Short mmCIF file of the N, C-alpha and C atoms (twelve columns), coordinates in Angstrom:
data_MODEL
# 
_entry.id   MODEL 
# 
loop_
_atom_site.group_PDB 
_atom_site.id 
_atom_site.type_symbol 
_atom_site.label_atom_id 
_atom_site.label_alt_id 
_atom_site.label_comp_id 
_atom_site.label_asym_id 
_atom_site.label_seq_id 
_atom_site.Cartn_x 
_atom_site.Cartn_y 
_atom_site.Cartn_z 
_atom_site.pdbx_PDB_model_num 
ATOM 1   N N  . UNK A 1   -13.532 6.005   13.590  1 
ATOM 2   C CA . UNK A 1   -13.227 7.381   13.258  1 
ATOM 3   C C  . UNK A 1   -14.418 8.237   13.654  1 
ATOM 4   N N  . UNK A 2   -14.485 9.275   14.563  1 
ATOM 5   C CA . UNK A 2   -15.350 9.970   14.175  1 
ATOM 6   C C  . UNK A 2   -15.988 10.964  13.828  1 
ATOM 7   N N  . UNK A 3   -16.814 11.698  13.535  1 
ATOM 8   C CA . UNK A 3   -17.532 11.862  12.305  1 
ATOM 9   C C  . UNK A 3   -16.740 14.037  12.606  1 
ATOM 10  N N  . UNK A 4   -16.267 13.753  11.272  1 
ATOM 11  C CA . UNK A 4   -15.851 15.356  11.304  1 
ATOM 12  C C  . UNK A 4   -14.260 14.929  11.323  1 
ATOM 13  N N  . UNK A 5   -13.671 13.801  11.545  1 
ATOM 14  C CA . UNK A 5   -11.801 13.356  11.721  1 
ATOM 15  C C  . UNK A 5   -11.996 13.099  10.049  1 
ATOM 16  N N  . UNK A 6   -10.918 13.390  9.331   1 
ATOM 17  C CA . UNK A 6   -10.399 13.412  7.795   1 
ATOM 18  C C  . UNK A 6   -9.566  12.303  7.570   1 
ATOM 19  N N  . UNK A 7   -10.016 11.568  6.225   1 
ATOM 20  C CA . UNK A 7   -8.782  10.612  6.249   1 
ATOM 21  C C  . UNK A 7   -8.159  10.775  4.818   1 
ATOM 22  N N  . UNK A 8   -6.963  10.423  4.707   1 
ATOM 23  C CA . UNK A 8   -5.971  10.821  3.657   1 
ATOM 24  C C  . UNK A 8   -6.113  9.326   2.946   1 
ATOM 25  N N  . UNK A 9   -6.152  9.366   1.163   1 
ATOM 26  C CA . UNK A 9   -6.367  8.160   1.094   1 
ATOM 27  C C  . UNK A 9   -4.779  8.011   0.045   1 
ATOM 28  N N  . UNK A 10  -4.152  6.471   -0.071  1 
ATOM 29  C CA . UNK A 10  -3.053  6.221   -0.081  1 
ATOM 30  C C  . UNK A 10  -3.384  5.337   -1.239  1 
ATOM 31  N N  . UNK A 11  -2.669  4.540   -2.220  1 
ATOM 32  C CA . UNK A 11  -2.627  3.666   -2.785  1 
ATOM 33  C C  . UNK A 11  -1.013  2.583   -2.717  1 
ATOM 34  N N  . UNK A 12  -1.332  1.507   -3.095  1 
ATOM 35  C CA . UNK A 12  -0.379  0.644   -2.685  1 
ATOM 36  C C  . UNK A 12  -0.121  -0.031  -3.862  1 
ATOM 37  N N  . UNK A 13  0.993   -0.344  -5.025  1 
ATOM 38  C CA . UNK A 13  0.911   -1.782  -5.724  1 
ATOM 39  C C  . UNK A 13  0.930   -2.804  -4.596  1 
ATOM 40  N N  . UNK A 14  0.478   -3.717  -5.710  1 
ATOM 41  C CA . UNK A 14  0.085   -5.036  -5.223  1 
ATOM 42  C C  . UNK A 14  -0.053  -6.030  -5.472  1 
ATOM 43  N N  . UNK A 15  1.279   -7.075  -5.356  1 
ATOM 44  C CA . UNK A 15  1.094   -8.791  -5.801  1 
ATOM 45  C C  . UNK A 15  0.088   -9.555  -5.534  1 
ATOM 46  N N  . UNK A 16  -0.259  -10.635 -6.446  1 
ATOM 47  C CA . UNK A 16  -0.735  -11.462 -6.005  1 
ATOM 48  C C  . UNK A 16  -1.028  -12.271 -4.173  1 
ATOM 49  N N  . UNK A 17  0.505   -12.649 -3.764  1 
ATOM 50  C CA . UNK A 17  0.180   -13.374 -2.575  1 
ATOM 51  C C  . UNK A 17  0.061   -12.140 -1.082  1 
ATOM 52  N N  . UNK A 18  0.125   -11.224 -1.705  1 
ATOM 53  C CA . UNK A 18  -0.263  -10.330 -0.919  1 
ATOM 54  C C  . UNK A 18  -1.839  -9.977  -0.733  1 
ATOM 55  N N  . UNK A 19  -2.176  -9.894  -1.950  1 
ATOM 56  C CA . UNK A 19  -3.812  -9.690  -2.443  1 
ATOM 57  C C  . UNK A 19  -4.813  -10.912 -1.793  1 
ATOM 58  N N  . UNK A 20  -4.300  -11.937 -1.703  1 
ATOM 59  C CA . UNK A 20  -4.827  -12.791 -1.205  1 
ATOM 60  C C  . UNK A 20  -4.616  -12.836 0.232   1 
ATOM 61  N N  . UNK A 21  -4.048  -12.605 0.841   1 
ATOM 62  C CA . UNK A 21  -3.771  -12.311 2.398   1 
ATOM 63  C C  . UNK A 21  -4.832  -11.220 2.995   1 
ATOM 64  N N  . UNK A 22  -4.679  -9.979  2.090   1 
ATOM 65  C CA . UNK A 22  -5.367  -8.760  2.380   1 
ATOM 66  C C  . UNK A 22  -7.143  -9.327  2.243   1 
ATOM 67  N N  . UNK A 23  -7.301  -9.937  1.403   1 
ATOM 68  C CA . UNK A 23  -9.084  -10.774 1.131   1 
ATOM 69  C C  . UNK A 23  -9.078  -11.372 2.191   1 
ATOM 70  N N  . UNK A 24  -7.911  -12.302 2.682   1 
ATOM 71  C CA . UNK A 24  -8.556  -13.069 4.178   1 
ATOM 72  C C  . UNK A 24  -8.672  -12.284 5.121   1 
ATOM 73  N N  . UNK A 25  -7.968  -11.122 5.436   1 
ATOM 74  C CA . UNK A 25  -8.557  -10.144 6.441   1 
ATOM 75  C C  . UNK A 25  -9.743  -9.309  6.092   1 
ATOM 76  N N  . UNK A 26  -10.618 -10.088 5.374   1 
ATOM 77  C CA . UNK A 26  -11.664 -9.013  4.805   1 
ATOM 78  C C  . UNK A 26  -11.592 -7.524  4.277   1 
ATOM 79  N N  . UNK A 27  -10.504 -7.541  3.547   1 
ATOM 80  C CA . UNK A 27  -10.279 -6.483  2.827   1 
ATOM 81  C C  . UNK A 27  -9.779  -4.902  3.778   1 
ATOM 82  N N  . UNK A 28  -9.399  -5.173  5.002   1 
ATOM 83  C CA . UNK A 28  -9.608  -4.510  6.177   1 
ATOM 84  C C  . UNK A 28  -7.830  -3.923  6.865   1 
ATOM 85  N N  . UNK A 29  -6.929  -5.172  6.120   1 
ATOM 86  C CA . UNK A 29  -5.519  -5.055  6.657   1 
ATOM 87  C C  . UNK A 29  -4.725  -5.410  6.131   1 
ATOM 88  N N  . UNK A 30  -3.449  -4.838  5.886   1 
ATOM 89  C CA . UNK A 30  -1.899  -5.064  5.553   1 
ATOM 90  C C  . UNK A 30  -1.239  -6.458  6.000   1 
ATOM 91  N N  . UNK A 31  -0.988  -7.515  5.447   1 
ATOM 92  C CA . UNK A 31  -0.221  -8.674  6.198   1 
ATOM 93  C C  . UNK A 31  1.025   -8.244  6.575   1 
ATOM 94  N N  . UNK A 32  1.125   -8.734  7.029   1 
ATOM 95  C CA . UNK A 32  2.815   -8.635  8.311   1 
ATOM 96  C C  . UNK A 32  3.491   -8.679  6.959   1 
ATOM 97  N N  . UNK A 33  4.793   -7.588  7.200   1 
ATOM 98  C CA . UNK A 33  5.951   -7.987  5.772   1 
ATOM 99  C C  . UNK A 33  6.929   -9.104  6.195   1 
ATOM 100 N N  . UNK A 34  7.402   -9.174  5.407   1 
ATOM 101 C CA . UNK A 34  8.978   -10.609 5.841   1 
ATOM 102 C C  . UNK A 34  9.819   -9.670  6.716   1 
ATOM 103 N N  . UNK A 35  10.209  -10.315 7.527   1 
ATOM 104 C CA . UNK A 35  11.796  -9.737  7.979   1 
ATOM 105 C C  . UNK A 35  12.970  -9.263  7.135   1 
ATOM 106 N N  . UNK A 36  12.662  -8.955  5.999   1 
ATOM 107 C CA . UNK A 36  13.732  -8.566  5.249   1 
ATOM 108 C C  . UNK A 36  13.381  -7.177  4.831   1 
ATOM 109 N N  . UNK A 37  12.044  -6.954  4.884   1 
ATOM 110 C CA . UNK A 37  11.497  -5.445  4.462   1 
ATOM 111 C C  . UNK A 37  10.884  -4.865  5.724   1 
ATOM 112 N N  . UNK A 38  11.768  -3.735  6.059   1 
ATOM 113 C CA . UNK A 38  11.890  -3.519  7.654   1 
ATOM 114 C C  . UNK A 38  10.836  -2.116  7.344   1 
ATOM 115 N N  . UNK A 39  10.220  -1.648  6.162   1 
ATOM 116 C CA . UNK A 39  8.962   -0.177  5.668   1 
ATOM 117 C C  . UNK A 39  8.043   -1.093  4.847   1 
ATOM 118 N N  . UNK A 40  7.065   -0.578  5.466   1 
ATOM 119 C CA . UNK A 40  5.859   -0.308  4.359   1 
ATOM 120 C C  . UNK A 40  5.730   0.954   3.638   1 
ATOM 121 N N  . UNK A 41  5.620   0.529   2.203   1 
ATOM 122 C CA . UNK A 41  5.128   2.038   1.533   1 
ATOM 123 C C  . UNK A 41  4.218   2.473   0.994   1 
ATOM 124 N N  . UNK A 42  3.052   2.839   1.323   1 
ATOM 125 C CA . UNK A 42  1.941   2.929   0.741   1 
ATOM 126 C C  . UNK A 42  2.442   4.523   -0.346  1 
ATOM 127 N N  . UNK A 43  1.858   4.741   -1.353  1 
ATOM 128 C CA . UNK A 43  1.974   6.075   -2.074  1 
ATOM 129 C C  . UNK A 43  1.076   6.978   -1.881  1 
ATOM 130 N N  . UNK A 44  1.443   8.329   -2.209  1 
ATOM 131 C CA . UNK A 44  0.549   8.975   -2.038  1 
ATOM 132 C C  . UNK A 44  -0.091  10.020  -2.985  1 
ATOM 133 N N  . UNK A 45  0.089   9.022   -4.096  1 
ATOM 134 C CA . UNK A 45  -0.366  9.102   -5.444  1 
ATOM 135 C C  . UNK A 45  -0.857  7.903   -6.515  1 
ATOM 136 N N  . UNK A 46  -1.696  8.258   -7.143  1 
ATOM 137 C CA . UNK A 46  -2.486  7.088   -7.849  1 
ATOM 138 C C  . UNK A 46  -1.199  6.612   -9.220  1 
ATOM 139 N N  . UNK A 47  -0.981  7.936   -9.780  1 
ATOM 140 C CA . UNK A 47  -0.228  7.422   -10.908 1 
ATOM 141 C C  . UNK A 47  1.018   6.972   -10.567 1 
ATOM 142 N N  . UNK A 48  1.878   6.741   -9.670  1 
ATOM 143 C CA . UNK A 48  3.039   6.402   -9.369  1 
ATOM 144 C C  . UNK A 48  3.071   5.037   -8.567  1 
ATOM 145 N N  . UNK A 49  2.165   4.836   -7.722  1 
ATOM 146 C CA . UNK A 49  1.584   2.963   -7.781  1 
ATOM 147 C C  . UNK A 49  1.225   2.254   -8.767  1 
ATOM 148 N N  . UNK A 50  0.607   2.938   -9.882  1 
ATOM 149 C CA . UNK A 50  0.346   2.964   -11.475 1 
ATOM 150 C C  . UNK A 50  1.594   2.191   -11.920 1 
ATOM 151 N N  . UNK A 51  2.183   3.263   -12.104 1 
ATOM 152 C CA . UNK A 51  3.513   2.729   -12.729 1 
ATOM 153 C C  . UNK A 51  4.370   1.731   -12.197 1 
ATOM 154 N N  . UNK A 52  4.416   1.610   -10.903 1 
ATOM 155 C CA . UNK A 52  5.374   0.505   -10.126 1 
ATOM 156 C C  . UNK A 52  4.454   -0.356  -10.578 1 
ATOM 157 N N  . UNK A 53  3.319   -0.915  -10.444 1 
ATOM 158 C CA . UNK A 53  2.485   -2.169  -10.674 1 
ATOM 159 C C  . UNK A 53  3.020   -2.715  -11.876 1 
ATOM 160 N N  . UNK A 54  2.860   -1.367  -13.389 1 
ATOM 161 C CA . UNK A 54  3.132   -1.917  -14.485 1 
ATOM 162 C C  . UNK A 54  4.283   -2.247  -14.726 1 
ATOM 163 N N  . UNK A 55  5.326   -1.717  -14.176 1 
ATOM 164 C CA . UNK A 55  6.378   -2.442  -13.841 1 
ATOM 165 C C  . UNK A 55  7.208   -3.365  -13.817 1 
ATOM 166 N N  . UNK A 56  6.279   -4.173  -12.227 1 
ATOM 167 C CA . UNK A 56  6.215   -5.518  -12.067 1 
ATOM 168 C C  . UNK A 56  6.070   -6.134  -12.722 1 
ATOM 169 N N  . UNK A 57  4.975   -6.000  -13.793 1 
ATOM 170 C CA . UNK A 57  4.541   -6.766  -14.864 1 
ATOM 171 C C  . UNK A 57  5.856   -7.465  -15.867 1 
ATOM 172 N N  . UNK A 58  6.762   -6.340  -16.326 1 
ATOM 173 C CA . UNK A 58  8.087   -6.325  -17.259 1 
ATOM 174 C C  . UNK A 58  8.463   -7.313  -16.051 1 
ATOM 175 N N  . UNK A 59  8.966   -6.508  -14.920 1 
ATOM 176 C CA . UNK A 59  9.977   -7.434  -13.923 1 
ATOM 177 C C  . UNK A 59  9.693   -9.051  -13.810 1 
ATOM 178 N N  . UNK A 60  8.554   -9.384  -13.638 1 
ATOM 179 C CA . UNK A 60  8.092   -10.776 -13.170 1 
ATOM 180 C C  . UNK A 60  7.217   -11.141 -13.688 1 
ATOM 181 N N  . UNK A 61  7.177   -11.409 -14.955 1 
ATOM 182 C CA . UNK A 61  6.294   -11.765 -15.988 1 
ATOM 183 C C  . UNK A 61  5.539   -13.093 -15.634 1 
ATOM 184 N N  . UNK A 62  6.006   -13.765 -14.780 1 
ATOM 185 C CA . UNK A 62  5.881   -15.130 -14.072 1 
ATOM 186 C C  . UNK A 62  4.581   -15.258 -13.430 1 
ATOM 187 N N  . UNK A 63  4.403   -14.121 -12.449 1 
ATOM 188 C CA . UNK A 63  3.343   -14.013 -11.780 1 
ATOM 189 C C  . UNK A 63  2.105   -13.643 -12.349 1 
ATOM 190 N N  . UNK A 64  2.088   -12.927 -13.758 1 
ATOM 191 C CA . UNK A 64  0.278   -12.776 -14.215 1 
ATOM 192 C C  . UNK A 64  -0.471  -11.925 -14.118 1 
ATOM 193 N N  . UNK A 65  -0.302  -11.255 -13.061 1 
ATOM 194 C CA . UNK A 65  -1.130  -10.211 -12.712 1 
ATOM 195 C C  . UNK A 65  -0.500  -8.958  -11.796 1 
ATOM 196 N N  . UNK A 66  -0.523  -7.849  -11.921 1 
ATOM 197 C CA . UNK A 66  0.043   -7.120  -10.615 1 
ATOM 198 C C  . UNK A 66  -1.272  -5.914  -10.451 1 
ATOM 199 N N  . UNK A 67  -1.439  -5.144  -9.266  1 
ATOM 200 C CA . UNK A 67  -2.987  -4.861  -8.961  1 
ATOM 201 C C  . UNK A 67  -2.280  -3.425  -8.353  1 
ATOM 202 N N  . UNK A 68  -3.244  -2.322  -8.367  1 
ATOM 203 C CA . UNK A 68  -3.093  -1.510  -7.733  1 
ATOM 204 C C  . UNK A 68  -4.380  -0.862  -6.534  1 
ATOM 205 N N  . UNK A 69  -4.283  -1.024  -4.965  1 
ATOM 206 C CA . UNK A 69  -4.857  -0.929  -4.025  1 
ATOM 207 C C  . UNK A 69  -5.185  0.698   -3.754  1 
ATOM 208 N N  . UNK A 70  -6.082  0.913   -3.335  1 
ATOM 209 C CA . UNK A 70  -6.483  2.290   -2.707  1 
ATOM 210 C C  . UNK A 70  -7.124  2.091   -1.362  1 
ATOM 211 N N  . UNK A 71  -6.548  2.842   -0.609  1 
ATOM 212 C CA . UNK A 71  -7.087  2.367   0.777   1 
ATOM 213 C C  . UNK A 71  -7.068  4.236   1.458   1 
ATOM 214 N N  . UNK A 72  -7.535  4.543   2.903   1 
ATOM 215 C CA . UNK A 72  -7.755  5.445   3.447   1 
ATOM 216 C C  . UNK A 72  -7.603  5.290   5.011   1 
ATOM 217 N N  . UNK A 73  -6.956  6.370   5.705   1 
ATOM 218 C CA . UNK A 73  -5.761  6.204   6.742   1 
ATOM 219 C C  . UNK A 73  -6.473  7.309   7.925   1 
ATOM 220 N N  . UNK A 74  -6.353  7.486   8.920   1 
ATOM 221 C CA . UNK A 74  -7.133  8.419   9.315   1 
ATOM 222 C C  . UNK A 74  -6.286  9.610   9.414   1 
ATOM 223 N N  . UNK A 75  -6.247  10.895  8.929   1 
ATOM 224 C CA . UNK A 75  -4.935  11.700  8.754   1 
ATOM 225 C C  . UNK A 75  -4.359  12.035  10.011  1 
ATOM 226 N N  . UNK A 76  -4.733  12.426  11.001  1 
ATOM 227 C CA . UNK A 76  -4.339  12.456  12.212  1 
ATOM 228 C C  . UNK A 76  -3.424  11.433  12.433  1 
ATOM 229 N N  . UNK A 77  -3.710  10.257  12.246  1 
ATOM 230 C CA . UNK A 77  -2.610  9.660   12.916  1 
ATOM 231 C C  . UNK A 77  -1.675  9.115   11.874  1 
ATOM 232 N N  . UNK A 78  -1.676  9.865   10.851  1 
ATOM 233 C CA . UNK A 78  -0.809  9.809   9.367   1 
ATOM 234 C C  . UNK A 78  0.734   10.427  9.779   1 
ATOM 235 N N  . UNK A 79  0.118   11.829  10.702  1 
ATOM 236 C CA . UNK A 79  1.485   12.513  11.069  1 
ATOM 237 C C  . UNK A 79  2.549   11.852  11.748  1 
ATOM 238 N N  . UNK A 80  2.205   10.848  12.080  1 
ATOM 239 C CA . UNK A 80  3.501   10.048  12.740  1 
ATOM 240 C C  . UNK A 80  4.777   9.578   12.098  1 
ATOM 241 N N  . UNK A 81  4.309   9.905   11.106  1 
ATOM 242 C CA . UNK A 81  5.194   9.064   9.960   1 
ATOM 243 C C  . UNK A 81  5.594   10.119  8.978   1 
ATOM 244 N N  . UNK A 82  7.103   10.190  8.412   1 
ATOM 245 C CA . UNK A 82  7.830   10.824  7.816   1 
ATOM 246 C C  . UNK A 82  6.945   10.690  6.207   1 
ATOM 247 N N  . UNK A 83  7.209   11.601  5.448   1 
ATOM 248 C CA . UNK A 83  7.243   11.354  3.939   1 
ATOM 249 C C  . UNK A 83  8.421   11.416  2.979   1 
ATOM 250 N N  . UNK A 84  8.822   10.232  2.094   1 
ATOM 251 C CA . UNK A 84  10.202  10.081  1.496   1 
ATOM 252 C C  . UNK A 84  10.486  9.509   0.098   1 
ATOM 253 N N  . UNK A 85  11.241  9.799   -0.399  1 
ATOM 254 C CA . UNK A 85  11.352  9.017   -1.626  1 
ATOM 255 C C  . UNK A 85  12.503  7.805   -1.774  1 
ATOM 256 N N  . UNK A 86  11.908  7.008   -2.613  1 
ATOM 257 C CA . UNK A 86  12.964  5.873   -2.600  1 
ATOM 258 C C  . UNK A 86  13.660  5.804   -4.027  1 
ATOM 259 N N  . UNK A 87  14.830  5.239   -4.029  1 
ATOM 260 C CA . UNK A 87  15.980  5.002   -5.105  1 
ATOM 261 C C  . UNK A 87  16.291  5.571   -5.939  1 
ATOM 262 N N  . UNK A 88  15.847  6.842   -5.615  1 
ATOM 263 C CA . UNK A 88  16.351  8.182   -7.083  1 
ATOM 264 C C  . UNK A 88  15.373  8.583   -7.478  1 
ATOM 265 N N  . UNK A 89  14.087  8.003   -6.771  1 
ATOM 266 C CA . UNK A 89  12.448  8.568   -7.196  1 
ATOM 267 C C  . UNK A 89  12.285  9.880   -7.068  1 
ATOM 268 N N  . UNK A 90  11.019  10.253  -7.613  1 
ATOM 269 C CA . UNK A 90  10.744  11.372  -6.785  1 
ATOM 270 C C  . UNK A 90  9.419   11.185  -6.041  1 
ATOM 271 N N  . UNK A 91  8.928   10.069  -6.718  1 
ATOM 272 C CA . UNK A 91  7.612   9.731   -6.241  1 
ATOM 273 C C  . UNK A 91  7.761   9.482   -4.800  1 
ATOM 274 N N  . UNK A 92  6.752   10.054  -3.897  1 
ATOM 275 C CA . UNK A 92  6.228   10.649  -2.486  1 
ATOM 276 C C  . UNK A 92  5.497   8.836   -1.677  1 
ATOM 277 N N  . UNK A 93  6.516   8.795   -0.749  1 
ATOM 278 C CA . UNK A 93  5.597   7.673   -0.042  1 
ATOM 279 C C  . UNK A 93  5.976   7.785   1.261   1 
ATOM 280 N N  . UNK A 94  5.032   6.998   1.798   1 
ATOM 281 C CA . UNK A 94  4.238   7.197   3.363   1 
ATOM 282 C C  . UNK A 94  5.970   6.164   3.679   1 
ATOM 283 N N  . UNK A 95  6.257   6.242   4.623   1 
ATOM 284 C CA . UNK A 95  7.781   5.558   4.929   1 
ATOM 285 C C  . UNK A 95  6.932   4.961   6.763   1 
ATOM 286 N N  . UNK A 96  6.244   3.930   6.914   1 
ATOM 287 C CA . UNK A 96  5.750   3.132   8.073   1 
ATOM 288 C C  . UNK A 96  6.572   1.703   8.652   1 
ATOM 289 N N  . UNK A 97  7.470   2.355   9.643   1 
ATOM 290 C CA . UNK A 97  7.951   0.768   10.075  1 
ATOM 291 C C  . UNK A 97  7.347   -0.166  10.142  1 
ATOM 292 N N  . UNK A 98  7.802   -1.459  9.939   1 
ATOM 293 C CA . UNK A 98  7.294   -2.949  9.610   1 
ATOM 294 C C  . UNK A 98  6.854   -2.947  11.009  1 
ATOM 295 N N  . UNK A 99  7.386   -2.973  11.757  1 
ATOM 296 C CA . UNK A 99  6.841   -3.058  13.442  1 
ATOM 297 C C  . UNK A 99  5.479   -2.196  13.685  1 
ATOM 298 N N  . UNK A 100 5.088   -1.119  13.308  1 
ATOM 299 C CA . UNK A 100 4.069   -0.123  13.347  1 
ATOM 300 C C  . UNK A 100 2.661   -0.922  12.655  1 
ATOM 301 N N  . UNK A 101 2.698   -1.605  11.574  1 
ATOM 302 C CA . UNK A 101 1.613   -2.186  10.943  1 
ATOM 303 C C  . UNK A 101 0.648   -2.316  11.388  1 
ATOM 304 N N  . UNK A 102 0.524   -3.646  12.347  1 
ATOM 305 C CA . UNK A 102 -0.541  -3.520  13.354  1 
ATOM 306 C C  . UNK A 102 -1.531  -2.426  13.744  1 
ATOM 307 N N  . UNK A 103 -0.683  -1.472  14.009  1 
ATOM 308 C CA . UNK A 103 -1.384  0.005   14.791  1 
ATOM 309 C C  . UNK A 103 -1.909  0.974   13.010  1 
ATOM 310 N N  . UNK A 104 -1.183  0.591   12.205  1 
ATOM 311 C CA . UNK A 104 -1.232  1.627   11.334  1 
ATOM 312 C C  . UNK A 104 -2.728  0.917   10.616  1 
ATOM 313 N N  . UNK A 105 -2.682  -0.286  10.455  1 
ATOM 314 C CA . UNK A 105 -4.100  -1.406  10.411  1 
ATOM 315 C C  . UNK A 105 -5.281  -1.026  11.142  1 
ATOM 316 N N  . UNK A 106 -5.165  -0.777  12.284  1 
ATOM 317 C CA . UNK A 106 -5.677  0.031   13.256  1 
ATOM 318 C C  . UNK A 106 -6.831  0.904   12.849  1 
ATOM 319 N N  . UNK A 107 -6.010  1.961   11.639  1 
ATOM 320 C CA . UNK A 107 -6.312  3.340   11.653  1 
ATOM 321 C C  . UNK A 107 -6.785  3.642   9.826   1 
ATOM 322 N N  . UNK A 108 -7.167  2.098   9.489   1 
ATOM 323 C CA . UNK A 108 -7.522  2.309   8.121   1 
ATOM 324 C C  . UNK A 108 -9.171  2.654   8.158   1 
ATOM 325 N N  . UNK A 109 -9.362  3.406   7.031   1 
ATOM 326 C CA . UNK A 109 -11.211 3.367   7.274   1 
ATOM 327 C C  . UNK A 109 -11.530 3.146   6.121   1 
ATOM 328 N N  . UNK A 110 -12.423 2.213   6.407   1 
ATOM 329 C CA . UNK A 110 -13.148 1.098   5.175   1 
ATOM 330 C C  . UNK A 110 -12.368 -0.111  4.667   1 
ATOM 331 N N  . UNK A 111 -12.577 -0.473  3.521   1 
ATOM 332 C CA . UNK A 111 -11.948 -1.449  2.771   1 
ATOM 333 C C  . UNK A 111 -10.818 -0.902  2.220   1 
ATOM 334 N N  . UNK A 112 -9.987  -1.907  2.183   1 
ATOM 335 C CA . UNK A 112 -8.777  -1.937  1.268   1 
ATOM 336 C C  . UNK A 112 -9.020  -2.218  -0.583  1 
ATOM 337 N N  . UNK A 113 -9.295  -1.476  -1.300  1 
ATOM 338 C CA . UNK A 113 -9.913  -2.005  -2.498  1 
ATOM 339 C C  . UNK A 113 -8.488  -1.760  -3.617  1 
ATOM 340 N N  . UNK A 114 -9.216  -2.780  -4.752  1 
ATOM 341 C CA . UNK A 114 -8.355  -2.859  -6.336  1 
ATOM 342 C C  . UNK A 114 -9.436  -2.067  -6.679  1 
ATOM 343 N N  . UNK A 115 -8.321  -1.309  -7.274  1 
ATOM 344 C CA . UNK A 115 -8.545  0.112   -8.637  1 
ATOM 345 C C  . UNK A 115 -7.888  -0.380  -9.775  1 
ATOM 346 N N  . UNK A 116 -7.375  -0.855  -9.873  1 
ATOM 347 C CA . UNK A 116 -6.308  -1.333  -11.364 1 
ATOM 348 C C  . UNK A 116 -6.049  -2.879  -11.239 1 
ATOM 349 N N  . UNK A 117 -5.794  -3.114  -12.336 1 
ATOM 350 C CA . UNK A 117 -5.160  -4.635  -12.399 1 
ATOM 351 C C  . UNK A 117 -4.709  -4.833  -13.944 1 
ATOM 352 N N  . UNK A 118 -3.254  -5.488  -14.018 1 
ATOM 353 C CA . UNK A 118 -2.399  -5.383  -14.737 1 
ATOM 354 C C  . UNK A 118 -2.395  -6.845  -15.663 1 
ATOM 355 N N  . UNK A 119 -2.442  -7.119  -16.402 1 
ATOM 356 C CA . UNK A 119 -2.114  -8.312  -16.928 1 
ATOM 357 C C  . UNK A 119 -1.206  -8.711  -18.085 1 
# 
């Protein structure tokens, strides 16, 4: 990035076997999604990844932990991508084809970090 380009910063919930994927890329990148989840959604709000995390927790009590990520995008190349809500939400998210990742990985600056963690 350089110096004087703005970056928009995003937060993500976040499972476990995801969290561990994102540490082997040194905290740096998004793992590839399954073929069944054709968007990534990062938010573009702290308290509404908040709440999906805690969520999870009710939903899948199984898993132990659910985490909430903050990461930073370079805004320029943010505009590529629509902003939308999902399933009757109103909560605001970044809508990034599964195919785009790679490039959108690309364009993160710094670490991918945990801000929250749910137990």
């Amino acid at each position: 990035m350089n110096s004087g380009d703005e970056a928009t910063v995003l937060w993500r919930p976040t499972r476990p076997e995801e969290l561990d994927l994102i540490r082997e890329s040194g905290w740096r990148k998004w793992p590839p999604l399954s073929p069944d989840r054709p968007w990534f959604y990062p938010f573009l709000d702290e308290d509404s990844a908040i709440l999906i995390s805690r969520n999870w927790r009710y939903d899948r009590p199984d898993q132990g932990v659910s985490y909430v990520t903050r990461f930073q995008v370079e805004q320029a190349f943010l505009s590529h991508y629509s902003t939308r809500t999902f399933g009757g939400s109103t909560t605001p998210m970044l809508w990034v084809p599964s195919e785009d990742l790679d490039e959108f990985n690309s364009h993160i600056v710094g670490p991918i970090e945990v801000v929250h963690e749910f137990r």
